[in-house]
Amino acid sequence: MSNFKHSLFRTLLYAQLFAGFSGAVAASQMDLSSASSPEVNQQGDKIITGKITDAKGEPIIGANVLVKGSTTGTITDIDGNFSLNVPANAILQVSYIGYVTQEVPVGNKDKFVIAIHEDTQNLDEVVVVGYGSQKKVNLTGAVEQVTSDVFDGRPTANATQMLEGVVPNLNISLSDGKPGRTADFNVRGTGSINGGSALVLIDGVEGDPSMLNPNDIESVSVLKDAAASAIYGARAPFGVVLITTKNATEGKPKVTWSSSYSLQTPQNVPDVVSDGYIWAQHFYDAYYNYNHSNPSGINKTQQFSVAWLEEYKRRHETGDFGTVISDGSIGTKGRYVYYPEGTDYYDIMYKNNVFAQNQNLSISGSDDKFDYYLSGRFYSYDGLFDSDEQTDKFKTYNMRFKSGYKLTPWLKISNNFEFSHNKYYNPITYSEGSGVIWRNIADEGHPSSPMFNPDGSLT
């Protein structure tokens, strides 16, 4: 039995050393003292011994005992005992997973019996699951939950973008950065060769979280394992995301207003070649090496010839840039021929900063029979493209009204009304009659062509 206890203790000790101590104190930094090391390392230090127990007096194996403000500490053995070399004025920090961290001053004492208590606040937290709600301590399935703290005060267009990187194993895929973009939710990786997205329920009804006011969200629960399929069947093979909105507060009417303003800056702007001649020379080399012939044009509007490239080289060396009208020797007679120094279309078309604002107002209250919650939101995004007419402006309006009336002690009538309106200008016709702007930049926005002709028309 003695060998078994020592073997178990060694296993727990190794596990603690590899896992690290609570409070982000690495085991490699600890002075792992033991009862068999009574030496005094510094003047005024002393050896203390003690025992760590739970509220019932049962010993806790592997509890962390740390001298506050230092890297000196140890862990308890299989009987909950510890021994540590500490300064006379030290304060002990005792911690263990699932228990409240406790601080104990050493003072003149040499022996300690310290009882730590369970973190009941964390264990009593209510988690929304398929058939209702449970306390965390009673959960058996793989469920992760975040509360409204994740969404408060963040200057983001919709709730979907706010959930990115918040819930473990919840992968959110956005096809682009548009402010009102709907996302695909994926739990624990792809479960089918055809892909698939998690089932998203808002107050029990399937919905789009990108249309939801983030300030209305009380909690978000993610059901990750087969327990979700047991409740929702074939609708939930890729997991379930349960979004619960806020309810009325108790007592007198409560008015809450919040306002935020932000300047957003593009972070990943392509680093493109902006020198017109350098780009044109590389274009010719690539085209000729692949096709073994000379190109007749760079795009739909700009003609190409070896004579034009040679003239462009001469102008590039002398600095004689500009746009001329062809006399027929280079290009079609009467058409514009471009010799620009270079054009960076991304720099021209994108703003350096984008202004956005978010306004929220909510009113709620209740009495013995009637309760209500009313909220409204306005979000405005000025657009990333540097144009007064065709920038990607976005505005959204949200309103929610929840109320309930208790007719009898066992009967209550309630409603949950939501209104959402988005207005977004998608710049798909910036330079052509059809096609998205990104394709237009790739096909037409080359540095060998300026954006405007001398007469003000687009090239």
GROMACS .gro file of C-alpha atoms in nm:
model
  459
    1MET     CA    1   0.000   0.000   0.000
    2SER     CA    2   0.290   0.231   0.091
    3ASN     CA    3   0.453   0.168  -0.251
    4PHE     CA    4   0.121   0.242  -0.421
    5LYS     CA    5   0.086   0.576  -0.239
    6HIS     CA    6   0.439   0.683  -0.326
    7SER     CA    7   0.387   0.579  -0.689
    8LEU     CA    8   0.062   0.777  -0.707
    9PHE     CA    9   0.229   1.082  -0.554
   10ARG     CA   10   0.516   1.070  -0.803
   11THR     CA   11   0.264   1.054  -1.090
   12LEU     CA   12   0.075   1.357  -0.957
   13LEU     CA   13   0.400   1.546  -0.901
   14TYR     CA   14   0.514   1.487  -1.259
   15ALA     CA   15   0.172   1.594  -1.389
   16GLN     CA   16   0.194   1.920  -1.198
   17LEU     CA   17   0.548   1.985  -1.320
   18PHE     CA   18   0.448   1.939  -1.685
   19ALA     CA   19   0.115   2.118  -1.659
   20GLY     CA   20   0.252   2.424  -1.479
   21PHE     CA   21   0.132   2.597  -1.166
   22SER     CA   22  -0.194   2.792  -1.141
   23GLY     CA   23  -0.141   3.163  -1.186
   24ALA     CA   24   0.099   3.120  -1.481
   25VAL     CA   25   0.397   3.038  -1.255
   26ALA     CA   26   0.606   2.780  -1.438
   27ALA     CA   27   0.720   2.474  -1.245
   28SER     CA   28   1.073   2.522  -1.373
   29GLN     CA   29   1.088   2.849  -1.181
   30MET     CA   30   0.977   2.700  -0.848
   31ASP     CA   31   1.195   2.605  -0.550
   32LEU     CA   32   1.043   2.265  -0.476
   33SER     CA   33   1.125   2.229  -0.108
   34SER     CA   34   1.054   1.921   0.098
   35ALA     CA   35   1.049   1.824   0.465
   36SER     CA   36   1.395   1.670   0.432
   37SER     CA   37   1.559   2.004   0.333
   38PRO     CA   38   1.572   2.211   0.654
   39GLU     CA   39   1.861   2.435   0.546
   40VAL     CA   40   1.818   2.815   0.568
   41ASN     CA   41   1.909   2.979   0.235
   42GLN     CA   42   1.898   3.345   0.335
   43GLN     CA   43   1.933   3.536   0.658
   44GLY     CA   44   1.592   3.565   0.829
   45ASP     CA   45   1.436   3.273   0.638
   46LYS     CA   46   1.276   2.982   0.816
   47ILE     CA   47   1.126   2.643   0.744
   48ILE     CA   48   0.749   2.615   0.777
   49THR     CA   49   0.532   2.305   0.746
   50GLY     CA   50   0.162   2.262   0.699
   51LYS     CA   51  -0.133   2.077   0.554
   52ILE     CA   52  -0.386   2.184   0.290
   53THR     CA   53  -0.740   2.047   0.322
   54ASP     CA   54  -1.083   2.109   0.175
   55ALA     CA   55  -1.380   2.236   0.373
   56LYS     CA   56  -1.447   1.884   0.505
   57GLY     CA   57  -1.091   1.838   0.628
   58GLU     CA   58  -0.989   1.598   0.349
   59PRO     CA   59  -0.627   1.647   0.230
   60ILE     CA   60  -0.576   1.803  -0.114
   61ILE     CA   61  -0.306   1.641  -0.324
   62GLY     CA   62  -0.099   1.867  -0.550
   63ALA     CA   63  -0.219   2.204  -0.418
   64ASN     CA   64   0.012   2.494  -0.507
   65VAL     CA   65   0.175   2.677  -0.214
   66LEU     CA   66   0.357   2.990  -0.330
   67VAL     CA   67   0.534   3.276  -0.155
   68LYS     CA   68   0.349   3.583  -0.283
   69GLY     CA   69   0.558   3.806  -0.507
   70SER     CA   70   0.828   3.544  -0.567
   71THR     CA   71   0.895   3.224  -0.760
   72THR     CA   72   0.945   3.016  -0.445
   73GLY     CA   73   0.685   2.750  -0.389
   74THR     CA   74   0.599   2.383  -0.362
   75ILE     CA   75   0.308   2.141  -0.396
   76THR     CA   76   0.141   1.923  -0.135
   77ASP     CA   77   0.208   1.551  -0.112
   78ILE     CA   78  -0.040   1.263  -0.106
   79ASP     CA   79  -0.140   1.351   0.251
   80GLY     CA   80  -0.180   1.722   0.176
   81ASN     CA   81   0.140   1.813   0.359
   82PHE     CA   82   0.402   2.066   0.250
   83SER     CA   83   0.729   2.215   0.372
   84LEU     CA   84   0.873   2.543   0.250
   85ASN     CA   85   1.162   2.779   0.319
   86VAL     CA   86   1.015   3.132   0.350
   87PRO     CA   87   1.105   3.481   0.479
   88ALA     CA   88   0.961   3.575   0.818
   89ASN     CA   89   0.726   3.837   0.668
   90ALA     CA   90   0.608   3.618   0.379
   91ILE     CA   91   0.248   3.573   0.262
   92LEU     CA   92   0.149   3.228   0.136
   93GLN     CA   93  -0.075   3.191  -0.169
   94VAL     CA   94  -0.257   2.858  -0.175
   95SER     CA   95  -0.437   2.760  -0.497
   96TYR     CA   96  -0.591   2.456  -0.659
   97ILE     CA   97  -0.807   2.405  -0.967
   98GLY     CA   98  -1.174   2.463  -0.884
   99TYR     CA   99  -1.096   2.630  -0.550
  100VAL     CA  100  -1.070   2.992  -0.439
  101THR     CA  101  -0.710   3.111  -0.401
  102GLN     CA  102  -0.633   3.190  -0.037
  103GLU     CA  103  -0.362   3.415   0.110
  104VAL     CA  104  -0.219   3.343   0.457
  105PRO     CA  105   0.044   3.561   0.633
  106VAL     CA  106   0.327   3.358   0.788
  107GLY     CA  107   0.402   3.581   1.088
  108ASN     CA  108   0.560   3.394   1.380
  109LYS     CA  109   0.392   3.061   1.305
  110ASP     CA  110   0.585   2.755   1.190
  111LYS     CA  111   0.297   2.510   1.137
  112PHE     CA  112  -0.021   2.566   0.938
  113VAL     CA  113  -0.347   2.388   0.862
  114ILE     CA  114  -0.513   2.573   0.574
  115ALA     CA  115  -0.862   2.489   0.447
  116ILE     CA  116  -0.953   2.612   0.098
  117HIS     CA  117  -1.305   2.627  -0.038
  118GLU     CA  118  -1.462   2.546  -0.376
  119ASP     CA  119  -1.516   2.830  -0.621
  120THR     CA  120  -1.894   2.816  -0.592
  121GLN     CA  121  -1.942   3.126  -0.805
  122ASN     CA  122  -1.789   2.951  -1.106
  123LEU     CA  123  -1.965   2.621  -1.038
  124ASP     CA  124  -2.304   2.787  -0.990
  125GLU     CA  125  -2.286   2.970  -1.324
  126VAL     CA  126  -2.592   2.883  -1.533
  127VAL     CA  127  -2.526   2.741  -1.880
  128VAL     CA  128  -2.794   2.731  -2.150
  129VAL     CA  129  -2.827   2.383  -2.304
  130GLY     CA  130  -3.073   2.218  -2.539
  131TYR     CA  131  -3.369   2.156  -2.308
  132GLY     CA  132  -3.322   2.456  -2.078
  133SER     CA  133  -3.035   2.551  -1.850
  134GLN     CA  134  -2.805   2.377  -1.603
  135LYS     CA  135  -2.536   2.471  -1.355
  136LYS     CA  136  -2.179   2.413  -1.470
  137VAL     CA  137  -2.119   2.170  -1.185
  138ASN     CA  138  -2.392   1.942  -1.323
  139LEU     CA  139  -2.284   1.950  -1.690
  140THR     CA  140  -2.189   1.621  -1.855
  141GLY     CA  141  -2.174   1.726  -2.223
  142ALA     CA  142  -1.916   1.932  -2.411
  143VAL     CA  143  -2.063   2.281  -2.376
  144GLU     CA  144  -1.885   2.616  -2.392
  145GLN     CA  145  -2.048   2.945  -2.298
  146VAL     CA  146  -1.961   3.314  -2.316
  147THR     CA  147  -2.162   3.597  -2.165
  148SER     CA  148  -2.248   3.953  -2.262
  149ASP     CA  149  -1.905   4.075  -2.144
  150VAL     CA  150  -1.766   3.961  -2.481
  151PHE     CA  151  -1.990   4.204  -2.672
  152ASP     CA  152  -1.999   4.511  -2.449
  153GLY     CA  153  -1.822   4.817  -2.586
  154ARG     CA  154  -1.670   4.658  -2.896
  155PRO     CA  155  -1.689   4.870  -3.216
  156THR     CA  156  -1.773   4.585  -3.452
  157ALA     CA  157  -2.056   4.577  -3.704
  158ASN     CA  158  -2.221   4.250  -3.600
  159ALA     CA  159  -2.219   3.980  -3.333
  160THR     CA  160  -2.066   3.718  -3.563
  161GLN     CA  161  -1.740   3.910  -3.594
  162MET     CA  162  -1.727   3.957  -3.216
  163LEU     CA  163  -1.736   3.579  -3.159
  164GLU     CA  164  -1.415   3.519  -3.356
  165GLY     CA  165  -1.149   3.368  -3.131
  166VAL     CA  166  -1.369   3.373  -2.820
  167VAL     CA  167  -1.513   3.020  -2.798
  168PRO     CA  168  -1.265   2.727  -2.812
  169ASN     CA  169  -1.317   2.495  -3.112
  170LEU     CA  170  -1.573   2.729  -3.270
  171ASN     CA  171  -1.438   2.818  -3.614
  172ILE     CA  172  -1.598   3.119  -3.782
  173SER     CA  173  -1.537   3.162  -4.156
  174LEU     CA  174  -1.598   3.498  -4.322
  175SER     CA  175  -1.559   3.522  -4.699
  176ASP     CA  176  -1.453   3.887  -4.672
  177GLY     CA  177  -1.449   4.181  -4.433
  178LYS     CA  178  -1.778   4.343  -4.530
  179PRO     CA  179  -1.945   4.487  -4.218
  180GLY     CA  180  -2.269   4.292  -4.261
  181ARG     CA  181  -2.116   3.965  -4.378
  182THR     CA  182  -2.286   3.642  -4.265
  183ALA     CA  183  -2.044   3.372  -4.147
  184ASP     CA  184  -2.025   2.993  -4.145
  185PHE     CA  185  -1.999   2.835  -3.801
  186ASN     CA  186  -1.794   2.518  -3.770
  187VAL     CA  187  -1.747   2.321  -3.448
  188ARG     CA  188  -1.434   2.106  -3.405
  189GLY     CA  189  -1.337   2.101  -3.772
  190THR     CA  190  -1.500   1.984  -4.093
  191GLY     CA  191  -1.730   1.686  -4.042
  192SER     CA  192  -1.819   1.621  -4.407
  193ILE     CA  193  -1.646   1.637  -4.744
  194ASN     CA  194  -1.928   1.868  -4.852
  195GLY     CA  195  -1.871   2.098  -4.557
  196GLY     CA  196  -2.155   2.216  -4.336
  197SER     CA  197  -2.234   2.479  -4.079
  198ALA     CA  198  -2.354   2.461  -3.721
  199LEU     CA  199  -2.720   2.516  -3.638
  200VAL     CA  200  -2.765   2.866  -3.493
  201LEU     CA  201  -3.070   2.925  -3.271
  202ILE     CA  202  -3.165   3.267  -3.134
  203ASP     CA  203  -3.402   3.229  -2.839
  204GLY     CA  204  -3.489   2.884  -2.972
  205VAL     CA  205  -3.555   2.996  -3.331
  206GLU     CA  206  -3.313   2.951  -3.620
  207GLY     CA  207  -3.169   3.288  -3.718
  208ASP     CA  208  -2.879   3.489  -3.857
  209PRO     CA  209  -2.656   3.635  -3.581
  210SER     CA  210  -2.522   3.900  -3.819
  211MET     CA  211  -2.868   4.063  -3.805
  212LEU     CA  212  -2.868   4.066  -3.424
  213ASN     CA  213  -2.791   4.361  -3.199
  214PRO     CA  214  -2.480   4.249  -3.005
  215ASN     CA  215  -2.596   4.444  -2.699
  216ASP     CA  216  -2.911   4.230  -2.682
  217ILE     CA  217  -2.711   3.910  -2.625
  218GLU     CA  218  -2.713   3.764  -2.275
  219SER     CA  219  -2.510   3.450  -2.349
  220VAL     CA  220  -2.387   3.223  -2.629
  221SER     CA  221  -2.361   2.847  -2.568
  222VAL     CA  222  -2.195   2.605  -2.809
  223LEU     CA  223  -2.298   2.238  -2.794
  224LYS     CA  224  -2.005   2.044  -2.935
  225ASP     CA  225  -2.063   1.671  -2.893
  226ALA     CA  226  -2.320   1.405  -2.980
  227ALA     CA  227  -2.553   1.536  -2.710
  228ALA     CA  228  -2.652   1.809  -2.957
  229SER     CA  229  -2.770   1.550  -3.209
  230ALA     CA  230  -2.969   1.374  -2.937
  231ILE     CA  231  -3.172   1.694  -2.896
  232TYR     CA  232  -3.184   1.843  -3.246
  233GLY     CA  233  -3.139   1.528  -3.456
  234ALA     CA  234  -3.032   1.560  -3.819
  235ARG     CA  235  -3.030   1.940  -3.795
  236ALA     CA  236  -2.725   1.935  -3.570
  237PRO     CA  237  -2.451   1.711  -3.714
  238PHE     CA  238  -2.209   2.006  -3.714
  239GLY     CA  239  -2.288   2.136  -3.365
  240VAL     CA  240  -2.535   2.387  -3.224
  241VAL     CA  241  -2.488   2.752  -3.129
  242LEU     CA  242  -2.752   2.875  -2.882
  243ILE     CA  243  -2.788   3.253  -2.850
  244THR     CA  244  -3.000   3.384  -2.562
  245THR     CA  245  -3.109   3.748  -2.558
  246LYS     CA  246  -3.151   3.967  -2.252
  247ASN     CA  247  -3.469   3.977  -2.045
  248ALA     CA  248  -3.630   4.246  -1.834
  249THR     CA  249  -3.456   4.359  -1.518
  250GLU     CA  250  -3.639   4.335  -1.188
  251GLY     CA  251  -3.790   4.638  -1.019
  252LYS     CA  252  -3.808   4.998  -1.133
  253PRO     CA  253  -3.745   5.099  -1.495
  254LYS     CA  254  -3.378   5.095  -1.588
  255VAL     CA  255  -3.247   5.302  -1.880
  256THR     CA  256  -2.909   5.216  -2.034
  257TRP     CA  257  -2.738   5.413  -2.309
  258SER     CA  258  -2.398   5.353  -2.464
  259SER     CA  259  -2.214   5.527  -2.744
  260SER     CA  260  -1.886   5.448  -2.916
  261TYR     CA  261  -1.684   5.600  -3.200
  262SER     CA  262  -1.392   5.439  -3.377
  263LEU     CA  263  -1.139   5.489  -3.654
  264GLN     CA  264  -1.059   5.166  -3.837
  265THR     CA  265  -0.741   5.116  -4.040
  266PRO     CA  266  -0.677   4.850  -4.310
  267GLN     CA  267  -0.420   4.602  -4.183
  268ASN     CA  268  -0.348   4.380  -4.486
  269VAL     CA  269  -0.306   4.599  -4.794
  270PRO     CA  270  -0.130   4.431  -5.091
  271ASP     CA  271   0.225   4.552  -5.156
  272VAL     CA  272   0.207   4.589  -5.533
  273VAL     CA  273   0.449   4.717  -5.798
  274SER     CA  274   0.355   5.080  -5.860
  275ASP     CA  275   0.627   5.173  -6.114
  276GLY     CA  276   0.454   5.171  -6.454
  277TYR     CA  277   0.752   5.084  -6.675
  278ILE     CA  278   0.888   4.813  -6.441
  279TRP     CA  279   0.546   4.649  -6.436
  280ALA     CA  280   0.509   4.673  -6.817
  281GLN     CA  281   0.852   4.514  -6.874
  282HIS     CA  282   0.771   4.224  -6.640
  283PHE     CA  283   0.433   4.184  -6.809
  284TYR     CA  284   0.599   4.155  -7.149
  285ASP     CA  285   0.864   3.908  -7.026
  286ALA     CA  286   0.604   3.683  -6.866
  287TYR     CA  287   0.368   3.692  -7.165
  288TYR     CA  288   0.641   3.625  -7.421
  289ASN     CA  289   0.802   3.342  -7.223
  290TYR     CA  290   0.466   3.167  -7.189
  291ASN     CA  291   0.312   3.232  -7.534
  292HIS     CA  292   0.626   3.285  -7.749
  293SER     CA  293   0.456   3.584  -7.910
  294ASN     CA  294   0.404   3.953  -7.845
  295PRO     CA  295   0.086   4.071  -7.669
  296SER     CA  296  -0.147   4.311  -7.848
  297GLY     CA  297  -0.292   4.463  -7.533
  298ILE     CA  298  -0.248   4.481  -7.158
  299ASN     CA  299  -0.621   4.486  -7.089
  300LYS     CA  300  -0.944   4.577  -7.267
  301THR     CA  301  -0.849   4.942  -7.308
  302GLN     CA  302  -0.468   4.969  -7.314
  303GLN     CA  303  -0.288   4.860  -7.630
  304PHE     CA  304   0.062   4.707  -7.624
  305SER     CA  305   0.350   4.697  -7.871
  306VAL     CA  306   0.726   4.660  -7.848
  307ALA     CA  307   0.760   5.013  -7.988
  308TRP     CA  308   0.541   5.146  -7.703
  309LEU     CA  309   0.753   4.960  -7.445
  310GLU     CA  310   1.075   5.104  -7.591
  311GLU     CA  311   0.930   5.455  -7.590
  312TYR     CA  312   0.810   5.399  -7.232
  313LYS     CA  313   1.165   5.296  -7.135
  314ARG     CA  314   1.307   5.616  -7.285
  315ARG     CA  315   1.052   5.832  -7.101
  316HIS     CA  316   1.117   5.639  -6.780
  317GLU     CA  317   1.490   5.717  -6.802
  318THR     CA  318   1.436   6.086  -6.882
  319GLY     CA  319   1.138   6.141  -6.651
  320ASP     CA  320   0.918   6.256  -6.942
  321PHE     CA  321   0.591   6.099  -6.821
  322GLY     CA  322   0.242   6.179  -6.942
  323THR     CA  323  -0.049   6.091  -7.170
  324VAL     CA  324  -0.040   6.167  -7.543
  325ILE     CA  325  -0.276   6.120  -7.837
  326SER     CA  326  -0.144   5.865  -8.086
  327ASP     CA  327  -0.039   5.985  -8.430
  328GLY     CA  328  -0.061   5.629  -8.559
  329SER     CA  329   0.305   5.535  -8.513
  330ILE     CA  330   0.234   5.377  -8.173
  331GLY     CA  331  -0.116   5.248  -8.116
  332THR     CA  332  -0.435   5.337  -8.299
  333LYS     CA  333  -0.441   5.692  -8.432
  334GLY     CA  334  -0.648   5.925  -8.218
  335ARG     CA  335  -0.642   5.707  -7.905
  336TYR     CA  336  -0.473   5.795  -7.578
  337VAL     CA  337  -0.129   5.644  -7.521
  338TYR     CA  338  -0.021   5.628  -7.157
  339TYR     CA  339   0.330   5.679  -7.018
  340PRO     CA  340   0.263   5.733  -6.644
  341GLU     CA  341   0.530   5.729  -6.377
  342GLY     CA  342   0.315   5.472  -6.204
  343THR     CA  343  -0.028   5.424  -6.049
  344ASP     CA  344  -0.101   5.253  -5.717
  345TYR     CA  345  -0.471   5.176  -5.746
  346TYR     CA  346  -0.498   5.042  -5.393
  347ASP     CA  347  -0.352   5.365  -5.254
  348ILE     CA  348  -0.587   5.574  -5.467
  349MET     CA  349  -0.903   5.377  -5.397
  350TYR     CA  350  -0.862   5.298  -5.026
  351LYS     CA  351  -0.891   5.536  -4.734
  352ASN     CA  352  -0.629   5.533  -4.462
  353ASN     CA  353  -0.896   5.541  -4.191
  354VAL     CA  354  -1.267   5.463  -4.173
  355PHE     CA  355  -1.501   5.624  -3.921
  356ALA     CA  356  -1.767   5.413  -3.750
  357GLN     CA  357  -2.013   5.481  -3.471
  358ASN     CA  358  -2.237   5.262  -3.255
  359GLN     CA  359  -2.535   5.393  -3.052
  360ASN     CA  360  -2.736   5.172  -2.813
  361LEU     CA  361  -3.038   5.245  -2.593
  362SER     CA  362  -3.236   5.002  -2.376
  363ILE     CA  363  -3.523   5.035  -2.127
  364SER     CA  364  -3.638   4.751  -1.903
  365GLY     CA  365  -3.829   4.689  -1.582
  366SER     CA  366  -4.089   4.469  -1.416
  367ASP     CA  367  -4.343   4.439  -1.137
  368ASP     CA  368  -4.535   4.146  -0.990
  369LYS     CA  369  -4.721   4.072  -1.314
  370PHE     CA  370  -4.573   4.267  -1.606
  371ASP     CA  371  -4.216   4.282  -1.739
  372TYR     CA  372  -4.067   4.445  -2.046
  373TYR     CA  373  -3.739   4.496  -2.233
  374LEU     CA  374  -3.705   4.746  -2.519
  375SER     CA  375  -3.380   4.815  -2.703
  376GLY     CA  376  -3.263   5.001  -3.011
  377ARG     CA  377  -2.935   5.031  -3.197
  378PHE     CA  378  -2.788   5.240  -3.477
  379TYR     CA  379  -2.455   5.147  -3.637
  380SER     CA  380  -2.287   5.346  -3.914
  381TYR     CA  381  -1.974   5.266  -4.116
  382ASP     CA  382  -1.849   5.530  -4.361
  383GLY     CA  383  -1.688   5.292  -4.609
  384LEU     CA  384  -1.334   5.196  -4.699
  385PHE     CA  385  -1.328   5.315  -5.062
  386ASP     CA  386  -1.217   5.674  -5.118
  387SER     CA  387  -1.517   5.786  -5.321
  388ASP     CA  388  -1.815   6.006  -5.241
  389GLU     CA  389  -2.046   5.817  -5.474
  390GLN     CA  390  -1.945   5.451  -5.471
  391THR     CA  391  -1.789   5.378  -5.135
  392ASP     CA  392  -1.908   5.076  -4.935
  393LYS     CA  393  -2.116   5.260  -4.677
  394PHE     CA  394  -2.306   5.049  -4.425
  395LYS     CA  395  -2.587   5.136  -4.186
  396THR     CA  396  -2.792   4.907  -3.967
  397TYR     CA  397  -3.094   4.964  -3.744
  398ASN     CA  398  -3.200   4.716  -3.475
  399MET     CA  399  -3.497   4.710  -3.240
  400ARG     CA  400  -3.616   4.444  -2.995
  401PHE     CA  401  -3.921   4.436  -2.769
  402LYS     CA  402  -3.979   4.159  -2.515
  403SER     CA  403  -4.266   4.161  -2.269
  404GLY     CA  404  -4.461   3.925  -2.050
  405TYR     CA  405  -4.780   3.931  -1.845
  406LYS     CA  406  -4.860   3.679  -1.573
  407LEU     CA  407  -5.231   3.599  -1.595
  408THR     CA  408  -5.225   3.340  -1.318
  409PRO     CA  409  -4.951   3.187  -1.102
  410TRP     CA  410  -4.919   2.911  -1.362
  411LEU     CA  411  -4.991   3.099  -1.689
  412LYS     CA  412  -4.782   3.376  -1.847
  413ILE     CA  413  -4.820   3.535  -2.190
  414SER     CA  414  -4.502   3.671  -2.348
  415ASN     CA  415  -4.373   3.802  -2.680
  416ASN     CA  416  -4.033   3.856  -2.842
  417PHE     CA  417  -4.033   4.098  -3.136
  418GLU     CA  418  -3.724   4.186  -3.338
  419PHE     CA  419  -3.671   4.430  -3.625
  420SER     CA  420  -3.349   4.464  -3.823
  421HIS     CA  421  -3.272   4.672  -4.131
  422ASN     CA  422  -2.937   4.689  -4.311
  423LYS     CA  423  -2.840   4.932  -4.585
  424TYR     CA  424  -2.519   4.853  -4.769
  425TYR     CA  425  -2.372   4.980  -5.094
  426ASN     CA  426  -2.166   4.709  -5.260
  427PRO     CA  427  -1.929   4.875  -5.512
  428ILE     CA  428  -1.963   4.618  -5.789
  429THR     CA  429  -1.978   4.877  -6.070
  430TYR     CA  430  -1.685   5.100  -5.980
  431SER     CA  431  -1.516   5.089  -6.318
  432GLU     CA  432  -1.727   4.861  -6.536
  433GLY     CA  433  -2.088   4.773  -6.592
  434SER     CA  434  -2.057   4.437  -6.418
  435GLY     CA  435  -1.819   4.239  -6.204
  436VAL     CA  436  -1.693   4.293  -5.852
  437ILE     CA  437  -1.441   4.565  -5.773
  438TRP     CA  438  -1.161   4.322  -5.684
  439ARG     CA  439  -1.175   4.158  -6.028
  440ASN     CA  440  -1.179   4.501  -6.193
  441ILE     CA  441  -0.863   4.605  -6.010
  442ALA     CA  442  -0.687   4.282  -6.110
  443ASP     CA  443  -0.789   4.313  -6.478
  444GLU     CA  444  -0.778   4.686  -6.536
  445GLY     CA  445  -0.593   4.855  -6.251
  446HIS     CA  446  -0.234   4.828  -6.376
  447PRO     CA  447   0.037   5.082  -6.286
  448SER     CA  448   0.110   5.139  -6.656
  449SER     CA  449  -0.223   5.318  -6.690
  450PRO     CA  450  -0.342   5.627  -6.499
  451MET     CA  451  -0.688   5.625  -6.346
  452PHE     CA  452  -0.818   5.923  -6.546
  453ASN     CA  453  -0.777   6.051  -6.901
  454PRO     CA  454  -0.691   6.419  -6.964
  455ASP     CA  455  -1.062   6.485  -7.030
  456GLY     CA  456  -1.157   6.348  -6.686
  457SER     CA  457  -1.301   6.017  -6.803
  458LEU     CA  458  -1.188   5.686  -6.654
  459THR     CA  459  -0.914   5.511  -6.848
   0.00000   0.00000   0.00000
